[in-house]
C-alpha cells in the first residue's frame, strides 16, 4: 500500500463533513428550506442594489441571473478599483473573496447561497458603501 500507489478511499473526515452538511440541510427544511434561504439572500442583495445608483447586476435579464453567486457591476470600476474594493472588505472582515472572476468584467461576486444568513447579506450594504467611497479616494 505504501509504494506510491493511489488509493481511492475518501478520508473519513470528508465523509463526516458530508454527513454534517446533509444533516444541517435537513435541519433547515431540506431542499425547500435551502432554496428558500438562498432566495431570501438574493432578494436582500437585490434590495441593496436597487438603492444604489453605482451598483448593478451583471446579468441585466433577471430570468438568467444567478441567485447564489450574484455578479454585480460597479459604475466606473476597473480591475484595479475592484481589487482595492474587495481588499478593503477583506481587511475589515466584512466580506471575503468578492472580486469578480478574473475573466469576467470588473465587478463583484457575492455568495448568496443557503450557507449564508440573510442578516449577513443585509449587513453588507453599509460595508459596500464604505468600501466604494474609500476605494474612490485611493
Short mmCIF file of N, CA and C in Angstrom, two decimals:
data_model
loop_
_atom_site.label_atom_id
_atom_site.label_comp_id
_atom_site.label_asym_id
_atom_site.label_seq_id
_atom_site.Cartn_x
_atom_site.Cartn_y
_atom_site.Cartn_z
N UNK A 1 0.81 -1.20 0.00
CA UNK A 1 0.00 0.00 0.00
C UNK A 1 0.86 1.27 0.00
N UNK A 2 2.00 1.28 0.61
CA UNK A 2 2.82 2.47 0.71
C UNK A 2 3.92 2.50 -0.36
N UNK A 3 3.58 2.09 -1.56
CA UNK A 3 4.53 2.08 -2.67
C UNK A 3 4.23 3.21 -3.65
N UNK A 4 3.57 4.26 -3.20
CA UNK A 4 3.26 5.38 -4.07
C UNK A 4 2.03 5.17 -4.93
N UNK A 5 1.26 4.14 -4.65
CA UNK A 5 0.07 3.88 -5.43
C UNK A 5 -1.09 4.71 -4.87
N UNK A 6 -1.92 5.17 -5.78
CA UNK A 6 -3.08 5.95 -5.38
C UNK A 6 -4.18 5.02 -4.89
N UNK A 7 -4.76 5.39 -3.77
CA UNK A 7 -5.92 4.64 -3.29
C UNK A 7 -7.13 5.57 -3.42
N UNK A 8 -8.26 5.03 -3.70
CA UNK A 8 -9.46 5.82 -3.96
C UNK A 8 -10.43 5.80 -2.79
N UNK A 9 -9.93 5.70 -1.61
CA UNK A 9 -10.79 5.68 -0.44
C UNK A 9 -10.90 7.10 0.11
N UNK A 10 -12.11 7.66 0.20
CA UNK A 10 -12.24 9.02 0.73
C UNK A 10 -11.87 9.05 2.21
N UNK A 11 -11.33 10.17 2.63
CA UNK A 11 -10.97 10.27 4.05
C UNK A 11 -12.24 10.27 4.88
N UNK A 12 -12.13 9.77 6.08
CA UNK A 12 -13.28 9.74 6.98
C UNK A 12 -13.71 11.15 7.35
N UNK A 13 -12.77 12.09 7.36
CA UNK A 13 -13.13 13.48 7.62
C UNK A 13 -14.05 14.02 6.53
N UNK A 14 -13.76 13.68 5.28
CA UNK A 14 -14.61 14.12 4.17
C UNK A 14 -16.00 13.50 4.29
N UNK A 15 -16.06 12.23 4.70
CA UNK A 15 -17.35 11.56 4.87
C UNK A 15 -18.13 12.23 6.00
N UNK A 16 -17.47 12.50 7.12
CA UNK A 16 -18.14 13.17 8.24
C UNK A 16 -18.61 14.56 7.85
N UNK A 17 -17.81 15.27 7.07
CA UNK A 17 -18.19 16.60 6.63
C UNK A 17 -19.44 16.54 5.77
N UNK A 18 -19.51 15.57 4.88
CA UNK A 18 -20.68 15.41 4.02
C UNK A 18 -21.92 15.06 4.85
N UNK A 19 -21.76 14.20 5.82
CA UNK A 19 -22.88 13.83 6.70
C UNK A 19 -23.36 15.06 7.47
N UNK A 20 -22.42 15.83 8.02
CA UNK A 20 -22.78 17.04 8.77
C UNK A 20 -23.56 18.00 7.87
N UNK A 21 -23.08 18.20 6.64
CA UNK A 21 -23.74 19.12 5.72
C UNK A 21 -25.16 18.65 5.39
N UNK A 22 -25.32 17.37 5.18
CA UNK A 22 -26.65 16.83 4.89
C UNK A 22 -27.59 16.98 6.09
N UNK A 23 -27.07 16.73 7.29
CA UNK A 23 -27.89 16.89 8.49
C UNK A 23 -28.29 18.36 8.68
N UNK A 24 -27.34 19.27 8.45
CA UNK A 24 -27.66 20.68 8.57
C UNK A 24 -28.72 21.07 7.55
N UNK A 25 -28.56 20.63 6.32
CA UNK A 25 -29.54 20.93 5.28
C UNK A 25 -30.93 20.43 5.67
N UNK A 26 -30.99 19.26 6.22
CA UNK A 26 -32.27 18.71 6.67
C UNK A 26 -32.85 19.56 7.79
N UNK A 27 -31.99 20.06 8.69
CA UNK A 27 -32.46 20.84 9.84
C UNK A 27 -33.04 22.20 9.45
N UNK A 28 -32.69 22.70 8.27
CA UNK A 28 -33.24 23.99 7.82
C UNK A 28 -34.35 23.80 6.80
N UNK A 29 -34.87 22.60 6.70
CA UNK A 29 -36.03 22.37 5.84
C UNK A 29 -35.76 21.60 4.57
N UNK A 30 -34.61 20.95 4.50
CA UNK A 30 -34.30 20.15 3.32
C UNK A 30 -34.12 21.02 2.09
N UNK A 31 -34.36 20.44 0.94
CA UNK A 31 -34.15 21.17 -0.32
C UNK A 31 -34.99 22.44 -0.38
N UNK A 32 -36.25 22.37 0.04
CA UNK A 32 -37.11 23.56 0.01
C UNK A 32 -36.58 24.64 0.94
N UNK A 33 -36.12 24.26 2.10
CA UNK A 33 -35.57 25.23 3.04
C UNK A 33 -34.29 25.86 2.54
N UNK A 34 -33.43 25.06 1.92
CA UNK A 34 -32.18 25.57 1.37
C UNK A 34 -32.45 26.55 0.23
N UNK A 35 -33.40 26.22 -0.63
CA UNK A 35 -33.76 27.12 -1.73
C UNK A 35 -34.35 28.41 -1.18
N UNK A 36 -35.20 28.30 -0.16
CA UNK A 36 -35.80 29.50 0.44
C UNK A 36 -34.74 30.41 1.05
N UNK A 37 -33.75 29.82 1.70
CA UNK A 37 -32.66 30.63 2.28
C UNK A 37 -31.90 31.36 1.18
N UNK A 38 -31.58 30.67 0.12
CA UNK A 38 -30.85 31.28 -0.99
C UNK A 38 -31.68 32.37 -1.65
N UNK A 39 -32.95 32.12 -1.86
CA UNK A 39 -33.83 33.13 -2.47
C UNK A 39 -33.94 34.37 -1.58
N UNK A 40 -34.04 34.17 -0.27
CA UNK A 40 -34.11 35.31 0.66
C UNK A 40 -32.82 36.12 0.61
N UNK A 41 -31.69 35.44 0.51
CA UNK A 41 -30.41 36.14 0.42
C UNK A 41 -30.31 36.96 -0.86
N UNK A 42 -30.71 36.37 -1.97
CA UNK A 42 -30.66 37.07 -3.25
C UNK A 42 -31.60 38.28 -3.23
N UNK A 43 -32.77 38.12 -2.63
CA UNK A 43 -33.72 39.24 -2.53
C UNK A 43 -33.14 40.36 -1.67
N UNK A 44 -32.47 40.00 -0.58
CA UNK A 44 -31.85 41.02 0.28
C UNK A 44 -30.76 41.77 -0.47
N UNK A 45 -29.98 41.05 -1.28
CA UNK A 45 -28.93 41.71 -2.05
C UNK A 45 -29.54 42.60 -3.12
N UNK A 46 -30.63 42.16 -3.74
CA UNK A 46 -31.28 42.99 -4.76
C UNK A 46 -31.83 44.28 -4.17
N UNK A 47 -32.26 44.26 -2.91
CA UNK A 47 -32.69 45.49 -2.25
C UNK A 47 -31.52 46.46 -2.10
N UNK A 48 -30.36 45.92 -1.79
CA UNK A 48 -29.15 46.75 -1.69
C UNK A 48 -28.83 47.36 -3.05
N UNK A 49 -28.85 46.55 -4.09
CA UNK A 49 -28.54 47.01 -5.44
C UNK A 49 -29.54 48.09 -5.87
N UNK A 50 -30.81 47.89 -5.59
CA UNK A 50 -31.86 48.81 -6.03
C UNK A 50 -31.73 50.20 -5.41
N UNK A 51 -31.07 50.30 -4.28
CA UNK A 51 -30.98 51.59 -3.60
C UNK A 51 -29.63 52.29 -3.83
N UNK A 52 -28.82 51.77 -4.72
CA UNK A 52 -27.51 52.36 -5.01
C UNK A 52 -27.36 52.53 -6.52
N UNK A 53 -27.22 53.77 -6.96
CA UNK A 53 -27.12 54.01 -8.40
C UNK A 53 -25.78 53.59 -8.98
N UNK A 54 -24.80 53.31 -8.16
CA UNK A 54 -23.47 52.90 -8.63
C UNK A 54 -23.32 51.39 -8.70
N UNK A 55 -24.34 50.67 -8.29
CA UNK A 55 -24.29 49.21 -8.24
C UNK A 55 -25.36 48.64 -9.16
N UNK A 56 -25.03 47.59 -9.89
CA UNK A 56 -26.00 46.96 -10.78
C UNK A 56 -25.73 45.48 -10.92
N UNK A 57 -26.59 44.81 -11.65
CA UNK A 57 -26.44 43.37 -11.90
C UNK A 57 -25.71 43.17 -13.22
N UNK A 58 -24.71 42.30 -13.22
CA UNK A 58 -24.02 41.97 -14.45
C UNK A 58 -25.01 41.34 -15.43
N UNK A 59 -25.81 40.42 -14.94
CA UNK A 59 -26.86 39.82 -15.76
C UNK A 59 -28.09 40.71 -15.65
N UNK A 60 -28.29 41.56 -16.63
CA UNK A 60 -29.39 42.51 -16.58
C UNK A 60 -30.75 41.82 -16.68
N UNK A 61 -30.80 40.71 -17.40
CA UNK A 61 -32.03 39.94 -17.57
C UNK A 61 -32.24 39.09 -16.31
N UNK A 62 -33.23 39.44 -15.52
CA UNK A 62 -33.47 38.75 -14.26
C UNK A 62 -33.70 37.25 -14.44
N UNK A 63 -34.23 36.84 -15.58
CA UNK A 63 -34.54 35.43 -15.79
C UNK A 63 -33.29 34.56 -15.90
N UNK A 64 -32.13 35.17 -16.16
CA UNK A 64 -30.89 34.38 -16.25
C UNK A 64 -29.93 34.70 -15.12
N UNK A 65 -30.34 35.51 -14.18
CA UNK A 65 -29.50 35.94 -13.08
C UNK A 65 -29.39 34.84 -12.03
N UNK A 66 -28.19 34.58 -11.58
CA UNK A 66 -27.97 33.60 -10.51
C UNK A 66 -28.50 34.15 -9.19
N UNK A 67 -29.05 33.28 -8.38
CA UNK A 67 -29.47 33.68 -7.03
C UNK A 67 -28.49 33.17 -5.98
N UNK A 68 -27.43 32.54 -6.41
CA UNK A 68 -26.44 32.07 -5.45
C UNK A 68 -25.14 32.87 -5.60
N UNK A 69 -24.49 32.80 -6.72
CA UNK A 69 -23.26 33.55 -6.96
C UNK A 69 -23.65 34.78 -7.78
N UNK A 70 -24.06 35.83 -7.08
CA UNK A 70 -24.62 37.02 -7.74
C UNK A 70 -23.47 37.94 -8.18
N UNK A 71 -23.43 38.23 -9.47
CA UNK A 71 -22.38 39.07 -10.03
C UNK A 71 -22.92 40.48 -10.24
N UNK A 72 -22.17 41.45 -9.69
CA UNK A 72 -22.60 42.84 -9.73
C UNK A 72 -21.60 43.71 -10.48
N UNK A 73 -22.10 44.77 -11.07
CA UNK A 73 -21.25 45.77 -11.69
C UNK A 73 -21.12 46.95 -10.74
N UNK A 74 -20.01 47.63 -10.85
CA UNK A 74 -19.76 48.83 -10.06
C UNK A 74 -19.45 49.94 -11.05
N UNK A 75 -20.26 50.98 -11.04
CA UNK A 75 -20.12 52.07 -12.00
C UNK A 75 -18.68 52.61 -12.03
N UNK A 76 -18.12 52.67 -13.23
CA UNK A 76 -16.80 53.24 -13.43
C UNK A 76 -15.64 52.40 -12.92
N UNK A 77 -15.90 51.19 -12.49
CA UNK A 77 -14.85 50.36 -11.89
C UNK A 77 -14.04 49.63 -12.94
N UNK A 78 -12.74 49.60 -12.70
CA UNK A 78 -11.86 48.75 -13.49
C UNK A 78 -11.29 47.69 -12.55
N UNK A 79 -10.44 46.84 -13.08
CA UNK A 79 -9.91 45.72 -12.29
C UNK A 79 -9.18 46.20 -11.03
N UNK A 80 -8.40 47.28 -11.15
CA UNK A 80 -7.65 47.80 -10.00
C UNK A 80 -8.59 48.32 -8.92
N UNK A 81 -9.66 49.00 -9.33
CA UNK A 81 -10.62 49.53 -8.36
C UNK A 81 -11.28 48.38 -7.61
N UNK A 82 -11.71 47.36 -8.34
CA UNK A 82 -12.36 46.21 -7.70
C UNK A 82 -11.40 45.50 -6.76
N UNK A 83 -10.15 45.39 -7.14
CA UNK A 83 -9.16 44.76 -6.27
C UNK A 83 -9.04 45.54 -4.96
N UNK A 84 -8.98 46.86 -5.05
CA UNK A 84 -8.92 47.71 -3.85
C UNK A 84 -10.20 47.55 -3.04
N UNK A 85 -11.34 47.61 -3.71
CA UNK A 85 -12.66 47.49 -3.07
C UNK A 85 -12.75 46.19 -2.28
N UNK A 86 -12.43 45.09 -2.94
CA UNK A 86 -12.51 43.77 -2.30
C UNK A 86 -11.51 43.64 -1.16
N UNK A 87 -10.32 44.19 -1.35
CA UNK A 87 -9.29 44.13 -0.31
C UNK A 87 -9.73 44.88 0.95
N UNK A 88 -10.37 46.02 0.77
CA UNK A 88 -10.87 46.78 1.92
C UNK A 88 -11.87 45.96 2.73
N UNK A 89 -12.79 45.32 2.05
CA UNK A 89 -13.79 44.50 2.72
C UNK A 89 -13.14 43.32 3.43
N UNK A 90 -12.17 42.71 2.77
CA UNK A 90 -11.47 41.56 3.34
C UNK A 90 -10.71 41.97 4.61
N UNK A 91 -9.99 43.08 4.56
CA UNK A 91 -9.21 43.53 5.72
C UNK A 91 -10.08 43.84 6.93
N UNK A 92 -11.30 44.29 6.68
CA UNK A 92 -12.23 44.60 7.77
C UNK A 92 -13.01 43.37 8.24
N UNK A 93 -12.86 42.25 7.53
CA UNK A 93 -13.61 41.05 7.88
C UNK A 93 -15.08 41.16 7.53
N UNK A 94 -15.40 42.08 6.63
CA UNK A 94 -16.80 42.31 6.25
C UNK A 94 -17.26 41.38 5.13
N UNK A 95 -16.35 41.00 4.25
CA UNK A 95 -16.68 40.11 3.13
C UNK A 95 -15.37 39.56 2.57
N UNK A 96 -15.41 38.33 2.14
CA UNK A 96 -14.22 37.67 1.62
C UNK A 96 -14.46 37.21 0.19
N UNK A 97 -13.41 37.31 -0.62
CA UNK A 97 -13.43 36.77 -1.98
C UNK A 97 -14.61 37.30 -2.79
N UNK A 98 -14.79 38.62 -2.80
CA UNK A 98 -15.93 39.20 -3.50
C UNK A 98 -15.57 39.82 -4.85
N UNK A 99 -14.29 39.84 -5.20
CA UNK A 99 -13.92 40.34 -6.52
C UNK A 99 -14.43 39.35 -7.57
N UNK A 100 -14.94 39.88 -8.67
CA UNK A 100 -15.45 39.02 -9.73
C UNK A 100 -14.36 38.12 -10.30
N UNK A 101 -14.77 37.16 -11.10
CA UNK A 101 -13.82 36.26 -11.74
C UNK A 101 -12.87 37.05 -12.62
N UNK A 102 -11.65 36.59 -12.72
CA UNK A 102 -10.62 37.34 -13.46
C UNK A 102 -10.95 37.50 -14.93
N UNK A 103 -11.69 36.58 -15.52
CA UNK A 103 -12.03 36.67 -16.94
C UNK A 103 -13.37 37.36 -17.18
N UNK A 104 -14.03 37.78 -16.11
CA UNK A 104 -15.32 38.46 -16.21
C UNK A 104 -15.09 39.97 -16.20
N UNK A 105 -16.08 40.74 -16.60
CA UNK A 105 -15.95 42.20 -16.47
C UNK A 105 -15.69 42.57 -15.01
N UNK A 106 -14.99 43.68 -14.79
CA UNK A 106 -14.69 44.12 -13.43
C UNK A 106 -15.98 44.29 -12.64
N UNK A 107 -16.05 43.66 -11.50
CA UNK A 107 -17.24 43.74 -10.67
C UNK A 107 -17.10 42.90 -9.42
N UNK A 108 -18.21 42.74 -8.75
CA UNK A 108 -18.25 41.98 -7.50
C UNK A 108 -19.02 40.69 -7.69
N UNK A 109 -18.70 39.72 -6.86
CA UNK A 109 -19.40 38.43 -6.86
C UNK A 109 -19.74 38.14 -5.40
N UNK A 110 -21.02 38.15 -5.09
CA UNK A 110 -21.49 37.97 -3.72
C UNK A 110 -22.17 36.60 -3.60
N UNK A 111 -21.70 35.79 -2.66
CA UNK A 111 -22.29 34.48 -2.44
C UNK A 111 -23.58 34.65 -1.64
N UNK A 112 -24.68 34.21 -2.22
CA UNK A 112 -26.00 34.28 -1.58
C UNK A 112 -26.58 32.89 -1.36
N UNK A 113 -25.73 31.89 -1.36
CA UNK A 113 -26.20 30.51 -1.17
C UNK A 113 -26.79 30.30 0.21
N UNK A 114 -27.33 29.14 0.41
CA UNK A 114 -28.06 28.80 1.63
C UNK A 114 -27.19 28.81 2.88
N UNK A 115 -25.89 28.72 2.72
CA UNK A 115 -25.00 28.68 3.88
C UNK A 115 -24.79 30.06 4.50
N UNK A 116 -25.33 31.09 3.89
CA UNK A 116 -25.21 32.46 4.39
C UNK A 116 -26.52 32.85 5.06
N UNK A 117 -26.42 33.55 6.18
CA UNK A 117 -27.62 34.07 6.85
C UNK A 117 -28.04 35.38 6.18
N UNK A 118 -29.33 35.55 5.97
CA UNK A 118 -29.85 36.75 5.32
C UNK A 118 -29.43 38.02 6.05
N UNK A 119 -29.36 37.97 7.36
CA UNK A 119 -28.92 39.14 8.14
C UNK A 119 -27.51 39.57 7.74
N UNK A 120 -26.67 38.62 7.37
CA UNK A 120 -25.31 38.95 6.94
C UNK A 120 -25.31 39.66 5.59
N UNK A 121 -26.21 39.27 4.69
CA UNK A 121 -26.33 39.96 3.41
C UNK A 121 -26.86 41.38 3.66
N UNK A 122 -27.86 41.50 4.51
CA UNK A 122 -28.41 42.82 4.82
C UNK A 122 -27.35 43.74 5.43
N UNK A 123 -26.49 43.18 6.27
CA UNK A 123 -25.43 43.96 6.92
C UNK A 123 -24.35 44.38 5.93
N UNK A 124 -24.29 43.75 4.78
CA UNK A 124 -23.27 44.05 3.79
C UNK A 124 -23.46 45.43 3.14
N UNK A 125 -24.69 45.89 3.04
CA UNK A 125 -24.97 47.16 2.37
C UNK A 125 -24.10 48.32 2.83
N UNK A 126 -24.09 48.65 4.11
CA UNK A 126 -23.24 49.75 4.57
C UNK A 126 -21.75 49.51 4.33
N UNK A 127 -21.33 48.27 4.40
CA UNK A 127 -19.93 47.96 4.12
C UNK A 127 -19.60 48.22 2.65
N UNK A 128 -20.52 47.89 1.76
CA UNK A 128 -20.30 48.16 0.34
C UNK A 128 -20.18 49.67 0.12
N UNK A 129 -21.05 50.44 0.77
CA UNK A 129 -20.98 51.90 0.65
C UNK A 129 -19.62 52.42 1.12
N UNK A 130 -19.19 51.94 2.26
CA UNK A 130 -17.91 52.37 2.83
C UNK A 130 -16.75 52.02 1.90
N UNK A 131 -16.73 50.79 1.42
CA UNK A 131 -15.64 50.35 0.55
C UNK A 131 -15.64 51.12 -0.77
N UNK A 132 -16.81 51.39 -1.30
CA UNK A 132 -16.92 52.15 -2.56
C UNK A 132 -16.34 53.56 -2.37
N UNK A 133 -16.77 54.24 -1.34
CA UNK A 133 -16.30 55.60 -1.09
C UNK A 133 -14.79 55.61 -0.78
N UNK A 134 -14.33 54.65 -0.01
CA UNK A 134 -12.92 54.59 0.35
C UNK A 134 -12.06 54.28 -0.87
N UNK A 135 -12.50 53.36 -1.70
CA UNK A 135 -11.74 53.00 -2.90
C UNK A 135 -11.70 54.17 -3.89
N UNK A 136 -12.77 54.95 -3.95
CA UNK A 136 -12.77 56.12 -4.84
C UNK A 136 -11.71 57.13 -4.43
N UNK A 137 -11.40 57.20 -3.15
CA UNK A 137 -10.43 58.17 -2.64
C UNK A 137 -8.99 57.66 -2.74
N UNK A 138 -8.85 56.37 -2.98
CA UNK A 138 -7.49 55.77 -3.03
C UNK A 138 -6.74 56.14 -4.29
#
